[in-house]
Amino acid sequence: MGDFVPLEVHSVNVSFESEYSKENKYKFIYGEKEDWRISGIGFVICQEEKLVVASGYHIKIFSINSIKDELVKPINLGNFRNEINCFSFRSDGKLIAVATKGGECDIIDIQTRSTLRRLIFEGESLTAITFSKDKSKIIGGTTNGKLIVWDIATGDKLIIKDIHNDIIKSIVSIDYEYNLDNNDIINNNSSIGLPKDTFATCSYDGTIRLWCITKISNSSLNKLSDDKFELESIKEYKHEAPVECLKYVTPGILASAGGTSVKLWNIKDKEENQSPILMNFCNFGRTVTSLDINGDIILAGSLDRNLSFLNIKSFEVLNSFHFLSGIQGVAISKSAKYILIALEDGNWICRQKSVTLSNNLKKQDKYGHSNKSIIRTGTLRYFRRGRNSKPDISHIKINAPKKKITQLDRLLKAYAYGKALDLALNISWLHVLTVLETLSSRGALHIVFKDISKDKLLSILKMLSRSIGRCNPSHYCIIAEAIQHILNESNWQKLFPLNSDISKSITEITDAVKRLIHKVTLEIQQHNILKELDGMIELILSNYNNT
């Protein structure tokens, strides 16, 4: 009998993308429903990571208890005279700028919750706000496309200029400086050119524009006169749709969301004949409303109720979540541990990333042994025999076997959406719903129903009429979206050919639709009866409590 010989197992570095894959899901930890429309969400680091939600006339700032994975009772900022439109934090997280519909912008200290300064632009509502790169100015945009630059120290308006033809939706500061003579980007540490505040704006007029604030010194004329500032235009890009959101990704790259696409722009390219568009993510069913950035990952939320994780290096969708309502805003923490989602119906949800298997395997108890419960079933554990009956943890090698995927998953993985739907129709209604939900999250639901055959349409309508009573509210959203794509994408001339069988085709489809309408009517009547029964029970209980 020999001694134990440890097996040398080389650790494999976990890829950055795998942290956002479907295996590493985000679990629900907290959520609320606001009485007002949610005007903004986000994360900020001020001594600790905090979560921020703005709606109506109030802003809630939650602290995150990382030990218990829960949110602490929030701090409320609520002394605003008008409804909040947007907010922005300074880069150090100590100050917050809050813009309202009355044209006011309040600068608030987070620690003391006191208003340091109130900036006012009368006559128009502020729709976008941000701090300048040097932290000394506030840059705001209005509903009519005007740009206002304030000096925080004095409260004076340095610049007022019309820069867009429609509402300004987003303003972002850029950590680069432009050399205007060469129309190129230079590094901050470079000695070329004068220091300038560079930022980008986007609007519903479909344009993205880059600007810089330059200082004109009047010392040569009058040493006692104040310095003046002017706004210089650098570049302009056309998104070809009203732009909802704009984010600064990495040096030289901007991300914009507008229409049903997310585009990446190369803003440091000085060649005019080369397209500035690096990538165009266009697999969204409805308007993309919000973006957020973490490293090479872009979070994109849209009105089709899907939240997507996009990789700007591999240009692929890593993961997606489906919700019961359209997404109005998304945010991800700097540590990528938490994500925040704001929905159209006034609900907001905070989710936390689950601990990965690679992290679980490193956990040990006080005796140095690993927790056996964290080793999942189906793994292989083996070691070289020795004189002792129990091996040490360093002698164990763990191999996770490959997961077996079904034929349906294999078809979805191969992008054979039509064949996947045909297979699901032959299995069960739940499989059909799963396929429809997967296609909706990928933005490919319209592909299946494009040029759909008569037999497949009849199979879907018959199965839907048989199984409509077993659907929950989330299924109703998917079914409504599928029917909408059937009406928009189907080739009705192909479904009803000009021959002798046209009356038969129309009769079959019409009968299937009538049966479906009858089933839906019965379901609505049953829901109404249940509501009346619920009201009667509540009335009986209230009378019983009074007696």
PDB file of C-alpha atoms in Angstrom, residues 357 360-361 370-377:
ATOM      1  CA  LEU A 357     -20.208  26.267  -9.325  1.00  0.00           C
ATOM      2  CA  ASN A 360     -18.962  26.810  -4.606  1.00  0.00           C
ATOM      3  CA  LEU A 361     -16.237  24.201  -5.006  1.00  0.00           C
ATOM      4  CA  SER A 370     -15.243  20.712   1.292  1.00  0.00           C
ATOM      5  CA  ASN A 371     -18.982  20.741   1.741  1.00  0.00           C
ATOM      6  CA  LYS A 372     -20.246  17.563   0.099  1.00  0.00           C
ATOM      7  CA  SER A 373     -23.664  19.033  -0.591  1.00  0.00           C
ATOM      8  CA  ILE A 374     -22.218  21.488  -3.102  1.00  0.00           C
ATOM      9  CA  ILE A 375     -20.976  18.691  -5.369  1.00  0.00           C
ATOM     10  CA  ARG A 376     -23.816  18.257  -7.807  1.00  0.00           C
ATOM     11  CA  THR A 377     -25.223  14.912  -8.862  1.00  0.00           C
TER      12      THR A 377
END
